[in-house]
Short mmCIF file of C-alpha atoms in Angstrom, two decimals:
data_model
loop_
_atom_site.label_atom_id
_atom_site.label_comp_id
_atom_site.label_asym_id
_atom_site.label_seq_id
_atom_site.Cartn_x
_atom_site.Cartn_y
_atom_site.Cartn_z
CA MET A 187 68.36 -15.41 16.00
CA PRO A 188 68.79 -12.43 13.79
CA TRP A 189 66.62 -12.13 10.64
CA ILE A 190 66.83 -10.26 7.30
CA GLN A 191 63.33 -9.14 5.71
CA LEU A 192 63.19 -8.79 2.03
CA ARG A 193 60.02 -6.46 1.08
CA VAL A 194 58.97 -6.84 -2.48
CA ASN A 195 56.64 -4.47 -4.47
CA SER A 196 54.03 -6.51 -6.26
CA THR A 197 50.62 -6.83 -7.51
CA GLU A 198 47.59 -8.59 -6.94
CA LYS A 199 48.22 -10.85 -10.06
CA GLN A 200 51.97 -11.29 -9.04
CA ALA A 201 51.70 -11.72 -5.08
CA GLU A 202 51.46 -15.61 -5.24
CA GLN A 203 54.14 -16.07 -7.70
CA VAL A 204 56.62 -13.72 -5.92
CA SER A 205 55.99 -15.44 -2.67
CA ASP A 206 56.68 -19.08 -4.43
CA MET A 207 60.07 -17.27 -5.68
CA LEU A 208 60.91 -16.08 -2.16
CA MET A 209 60.13 -19.69 -0.64
CA SER A 210 62.10 -21.34 -3.47
CA TRP A 211 65.05 -19.02 -2.42
CA GLY A 212 65.19 -19.93 1.17
CA ALA A 213 62.83 -17.88 2.76
CA GLN A 214 61.49 -18.97 6.11
CA ALA A 215 58.31 -17.35 6.06
CA VAL A 216 56.55 -15.28 3.51
CA SER A 217 53.57 -12.54 4.37
CA PHE A 218 51.57 -10.11 2.37
CA VAL A 219 50.87 -6.30 3.06
CA ASP A 220 48.67 -3.76 1.77
CA ALA A 221 50.89 -1.38 0.18
CA LYS A 222 48.17 1.38 -0.04
CA ASP A 223 45.63 0.90 2.88
CA THR A 224 43.22 -0.43 0.76
CA PRO A 225 41.98 -3.54 2.79
CA ILE A 226 40.03 -6.38 1.31
CA TYR A 227 36.69 -6.87 3.52
CA GLU A 228 34.78 -9.93 1.73
CA PRO A 229 36.81 -12.58 0.44
CA LEU A 230 34.68 -15.79 -0.10
CA PRO A 231 35.16 -18.59 2.35
CA GLY A 232 38.27 -20.82 1.20
CA GLU A 233 39.27 -17.86 -0.97
CA VAL A 234 42.68 -16.21 -1.12
CA LEU A 235 42.34 -12.51 -2.21
CA TYR A 236 45.35 -9.91 -2.50
CA TRP A 237 45.30 -6.21 -2.73
CA GLU A 238 45.85 -4.46 -5.91
CA ASN A 239 49.32 -3.19 -4.53
CA THR A 240 50.76 -5.90 -2.50
CA VAL A 241 54.11 -6.03 -0.80
CA VAL A 242 55.26 -9.57 -0.42
CA VAL A 243 57.40 -9.87 2.64
CA GLY A 244 60.07 -12.77 3.01
CA LEU A 245 61.59 -13.75 6.00
CA PHE A 246 65.52 -15.07 5.78
CA ASP A 247 67.98 -16.14 8.24
CA ALA A 248 70.78 -13.61 8.76
CA GLU A 249 73.10 -15.77 7.49
CA HIS A 250 71.54 -16.21 4.21
CA LYS A 251 73.24 -15.14 0.98
CA MET A 252 71.15 -12.30 0.13
CA ASP A 253 73.28 -11.16 -2.74
CA LYS A 254 72.09 -14.22 -4.55
CA VAL A 255 68.59 -13.84 -3.80
CA VAL A 256 68.76 -10.18 -4.90
CA ARG A 257 70.16 -10.90 -8.27
CA GLN A 258 67.71 -13.74 -8.75
CA LEU A 259 64.93 -11.25 -8.01
CA GLU A 260 66.31 -8.50 -10.26
CA LYS A 261 66.28 -11.21 -13.07
CA ALA A 262 62.82 -12.51 -12.55
CA ALA A 263 60.74 -12.19 -15.77
CA ILE A 264 57.58 -11.40 -14.08
CA PHE A 265 58.98 -7.93 -13.02
CA LYS A 266 58.85 -6.47 -16.85
CA ASN A 267 59.60 -3.00 -15.89
CA GLY A 268 61.94 -3.58 -13.21
CA VAL A 269 61.45 -4.43 -9.28
CA GLN A 270 61.15 -2.29 -6.34
CA TYR A 271 62.46 -4.12 -3.11
CA LYS A 272 63.91 -3.15 0.39
CA LEU A 273 66.08 -5.26 2.63
CA GLU A 274 66.10 -4.82 6.15
CA GLN A 275 67.97 -6.02 9.09
CA LEU A 276 65.47 -7.02 12.00
CA GLU A 277 66.48 -6.68 15.48
CA ASP A 278 67.24 -9.64 17.19
CA LYS A 279 64.86 -10.09 20.26
CA ASP A 280 62.21 -12.11 21.87
CA TRP A 281 59.21 -12.15 19.41
CA GLU A 282 57.14 -14.25 21.42
CA ARG A 283 57.58 -12.10 24.49
CA GLU A 284 57.03 -8.91 22.75
CA TRP A 285 53.79 -10.74 20.92
CA MET A 286 52.49 -11.21 24.74
CA ASP A 287 53.31 -8.08 26.12
CA ASN A 288 50.85 -6.57 23.77
CA PHE A 289 47.99 -8.19 24.90
CA HIS A 290 46.20 -6.67 27.79
CA PRO A 291 42.98 -7.24 29.68
CA ILE A 292 39.76 -5.33 27.81
CA ARG A 293 36.90 -4.10 29.28
CA PHE A 294 33.32 -4.29 27.36
CA GLY A 295 30.52 -2.14 28.85
CA ASN A 296 29.90 -2.51 32.77
CA ARG A 297 30.83 -6.19 33.59
CA LEU A 298 32.53 -8.12 31.11
CA TRP A 299 36.45 -8.33 30.64
CA VAL A 300 38.75 -10.51 28.16
CA CYS A 301 41.83 -11.37 30.13
CA PRO A 302 45.12 -13.00 28.62
CA SER A 303 46.05 -16.10 30.91
CA TRP A 304 49.39 -14.55 31.64
CA ARG A 305 47.91 -11.41 32.85
CA ASP A 306 46.62 -10.81 36.27
CA ILE A 307 42.93 -10.22 36.38
CA PRO A 308 41.93 -6.49 36.94
CA ASP A 309 38.63 -6.76 38.66
CA PRO A 310 38.11 -10.64 40.29
CA THR A 311 34.44 -9.59 40.85
CA ALA A 312 33.81 -8.93 37.14
CA VAL A 313 32.65 -11.41 34.52
CA ASN A 314 36.36 -12.49 33.18
CA VAL A 315 36.60 -14.30 29.89
CA MET A 316 39.93 -15.71 29.94
CA LEU A 317 41.19 -15.97 26.13
CA ASP A 318 44.88 -16.55 24.99
CA PRO A 319 45.24 -14.78 21.20
CA GLY A 320 45.82 -17.43 18.76
CA LEU A 321 44.95 -17.43 15.26
CA ALA A 322 43.31 -14.27 14.33
CA PHE A 323 39.37 -15.75 15.15
CA GLY A 324 38.72 -12.96 17.50
CA THR A 325 40.12 -11.63 20.65
CA GLY A 326 37.95 -8.62 21.26
CA THR A 327 40.71 -6.23 19.92
CA HIS A 328 38.90 -5.89 16.55
CA PRO A 329 35.75 -3.21 16.49
CA THR A 330 33.19 -5.75 15.37
CA THR A 331 33.96 -8.19 18.31
CA ALA A 332 34.11 -5.00 20.77
CA LEU A 333 30.57 -3.92 19.29
CA CYS A 334 29.19 -7.57 19.80
CA MET A 335 30.61 -7.83 23.49
CA GLU A 336 29.36 -4.40 24.50
CA TRP A 337 26.01 -5.77 23.38
CA LEU A 338 26.09 -9.09 24.90
CA ASP A 339 27.15 -7.08 28.32
CA ALA A 340 23.85 -5.14 28.09
CA GLN A 341 21.76 -7.85 27.56
CA GLU A 342 19.64 -10.07 30.22
CA LEU A 343 20.98 -13.59 29.32
CA SER A 344 19.75 -15.80 32.30
CA GLN A 345 18.60 -19.24 31.15
CA SER A 346 18.87 -18.30 27.44
CA LEU A 347 19.48 -20.27 24.37
CA VAL A 348 22.24 -18.24 22.37
CA VAL A 349 23.24 -19.17 18.82
CA ASP A 350 26.97 -17.86 17.90
CA PHE A 351 26.93 -17.93 14.20
CA GLY A 352 30.55 -17.89 12.88
CA CYS A 353 32.09 -18.67 16.24
CA GLY A 354 35.77 -18.09 15.47
CA SER A 355 37.52 -18.06 18.91
CA GLY A 356 34.07 -18.88 20.57
CA ILE A 357 34.67 -15.41 22.50
CA LEU A 358 31.25 -14.50 21.67
CA GLY A 359 29.40 -17.77 23.03
CA ILE A 360 31.83 -17.95 25.82
CA ALA A 361 31.05 -14.49 27.28
CA ALA A 362 27.49 -15.29 26.88
CA LEU A 363 27.64 -18.02 29.09
CA LYS A 364 29.70 -16.30 31.55
CA LEU A 365 26.92 -13.44 31.78
CA GLY A 366 24.31 -16.04 32.45
CA ALA A 367 23.40 -17.89 29.20
CA LYS A 368 22.39 -21.47 29.74
CA ARG A 369 23.59 -23.19 26.27
CA VAL A 370 25.23 -21.97 23.37
CA VAL A 371 25.58 -23.34 19.88
CA GLY A 372 28.49 -22.35 18.11
CA ILE A 373 28.63 -22.74 14.19
CA ASP A 374 32.04 -22.17 11.85
CA ILE A 375 33.05 -23.03 8.42
CA ASP A 376 36.66 -23.75 9.76
CA PRO A 377 37.32 -26.96 11.78
CA GLN A 378 40.35 -24.95 13.47
CA ALA A 379 37.66 -22.25 14.75
CA ILE A 380 35.87 -25.20 16.13
CA GLU A 381 39.00 -26.74 17.89
CA SER A 382 39.74 -22.95 19.21
CA SER A 383 36.11 -22.31 20.71
CA LEU A 384 36.53 -25.90 22.24
CA ALA A 385 39.87 -24.89 24.01
CA ASN A 386 38.70 -21.50 24.96
CA ALA A 387 35.63 -23.02 26.26
CA THR A 388 37.24 -25.38 28.61
CA ARG A 389 39.83 -22.84 29.44
CA ASN A 390 36.79 -21.07 31.15
CA GLY A 391 35.09 -24.03 32.24
CA VAL A 392 32.03 -23.95 30.39
CA GLU A 393 32.82 -26.83 27.82
CA GLN A 394 29.68 -28.69 28.90
CA GLN A 395 27.22 -25.77 27.84
CA ILE A 396 28.53 -25.24 24.30
CA GLU A 397 27.88 -27.13 21.27
CA LEU A 398 29.91 -26.57 18.13
CA TYR A 399 29.20 -27.33 14.63
CA LEU A 400 30.39 -27.18 11.12
CA PRO A 401 27.88 -26.01 8.82
CA LYS A 402 27.01 -29.69 7.43
CA ASP A 403 26.18 -30.47 11.22
CA GLN A 404 24.42 -27.66 12.40
CA PRO A 405 20.77 -28.05 13.69
CA ALA A 406 18.25 -28.13 11.22
CA SER A 407 15.25 -27.11 13.66
CA LEU A 408 16.90 -24.91 16.47
CA GLN A 409 15.14 -21.66 17.61
CA ALA A 410 17.35 -19.40 20.01
CA ASP A 411 16.59 -16.56 22.33
CA VAL A 412 19.58 -14.86 21.02
CA VAL A 413 21.73 -15.10 18.02
CA VAL A 414 24.87 -13.48 17.26
CA ALA A 415 26.50 -13.26 13.67
CA ASN A 416 29.86 -11.42 13.31
CA ILE A 417 30.86 -12.42 9.94
CA LEU A 418 30.96 -10.13 6.75
CA ALA A 419 28.10 -8.13 5.31
CA GLY A 420 27.96 -10.30 2.11
CA PRO A 421 27.42 -13.60 3.68
CA LEU A 422 25.29 -12.06 6.26
CA ALA A 423 22.98 -10.94 3.62
CA GLN A 424 23.40 -14.21 1.76
CA LEU A 425 22.69 -16.47 4.68
CA SER A 426 19.76 -14.07 6.05
CA GLY A 427 17.05 -17.13 5.59
CA ILE A 428 19.39 -19.49 7.66
CA ILE A 429 20.37 -17.12 10.44
CA SER A 430 16.62 -15.67 10.77
CA ALA A 431 15.42 -19.17 11.06
CA TYR A 432 17.57 -19.62 14.26
CA VAL A 433 15.73 -16.90 15.98
CA LYS A 434 12.57 -17.59 17.90
CA PRO A 435 9.77 -14.92 17.63
CA GLY A 436 10.33 -12.09 19.96
CA GLY A 437 14.08 -13.03 19.85
CA LEU A 438 17.14 -10.98 19.52
CA LEU A 439 19.64 -10.47 16.85
CA ALA A 440 22.79 -8.84 16.72
CA LEU A 441 24.78 -8.75 13.36
CA SER A 442 28.51 -7.36 12.57
CA GLY A 443 31.38 -7.25 10.58
CA ILE A 444 29.58 -4.72 8.49
CA LEU A 445 31.01 -1.68 7.28
CA GLU A 446 28.81 1.59 7.30
CA SER A 447 28.59 1.65 3.60
CA GLN A 448 27.09 -1.75 3.84
CA ALA A 449 24.76 -1.49 6.89
CA GLN A 450 21.38 -0.85 4.96
CA SER A 451 21.95 -3.79 2.49
CA VAL A 452 22.12 -6.13 5.26
CA ILE A 453 19.13 -4.53 7.16
CA ASP A 454 17.14 -4.89 3.67
CA ALA A 455 17.73 -8.75 3.86
CA TYR A 456 16.24 -9.30 7.14
CA ALA A 457 13.61 -6.37 7.29
CA ALA A 458 10.77 -8.30 6.60
CA GLU A 459 11.18 -10.32 9.96
CA PHE A 460 12.96 -7.91 12.18
CA GLU A 461 12.54 -4.47 13.53
CA PHE A 462 15.81 -2.88 13.82
CA ASP A 463 17.12 -0.67 16.81
CA PRO A 464 19.59 2.33 15.79
CA VAL A 465 22.95 1.41 14.35
CA ALA A 466 25.74 1.27 16.46
CA VAL A 467 28.97 2.39 15.08
CA LYS A 468 32.67 1.88 16.24
CA GLU A 469 35.22 3.35 13.75
CA GLU A 470 34.01 2.62 10.20
CA TRP A 471 32.10 -0.54 11.81
CA VAL A 472 28.66 -1.10 12.68
CA ARG A 473 26.38 -3.33 14.54
CA LEU A 474 22.96 -4.19 14.05
CA THR A 475 20.59 -5.40 16.34
CA ALA A 476 16.79 -6.43 16.12
CA ARG A 477 14.12 -8.41 17.65
CA LYS A 478 12.13 -10.92 15.35
CA LYS A 479 8.37 -10.05 14.99
CA VAL A 480 6.05 -12.18 16.63
#
């Protein structure tokens, strides 16, 4: 089905109201785009933030009466100084097929691959994690996930207990199990992440070795050989006491989801209990690794 896309220049304060207007005028879907490449890195759990300069994008059926929508948009009271917008005809194509074609097997380190289910496995003798991209909980394409995967690939995880704090898709915990870990405990604030992790663990045949919890149910007295937390710098610092407690004396800690400018503040939050390795950097993101003092 062909579509028409209406892009409306907005502001942080207007974005949600513009979205509501487009939906009320017949948009089939609405999304938000950063107009000036100034991404938001740390929304609080459950919070929705917009960029200072936000483009609100409405997707309409090609048969929709867009002249009426445009007239309503131009008259909208919230645009006191006029409105800037752009109408675009989208090519009629198989969007699902195009989406699938963009995902390929990815290698991390020496042994570890992440492979979409519809692709051939490049190396059947490697450690292969089968993971289909879904809700953007982590597929290995983001630098922070890649940094953690590369680190896990370099560890000796045989028979270890691993905690994946902020498990998302379960990619890190599943990779740890495939690399030899005996048991993984995954924790996430989002029930959909728990469902996604379980589905992916089942796809990889490791569902019997992984336990998944929301924060209210997470184990209170558990000490792991390895703890991985790929979330955001703010929560990593705020939750340092909880995360640190999961690492046994002499155990390993890997933290990511951190910008280079934020690294020292996160290190400071853990420095009393951990000895840190040199920082690993990929693009503008870093991974911190450390061993807990005995």
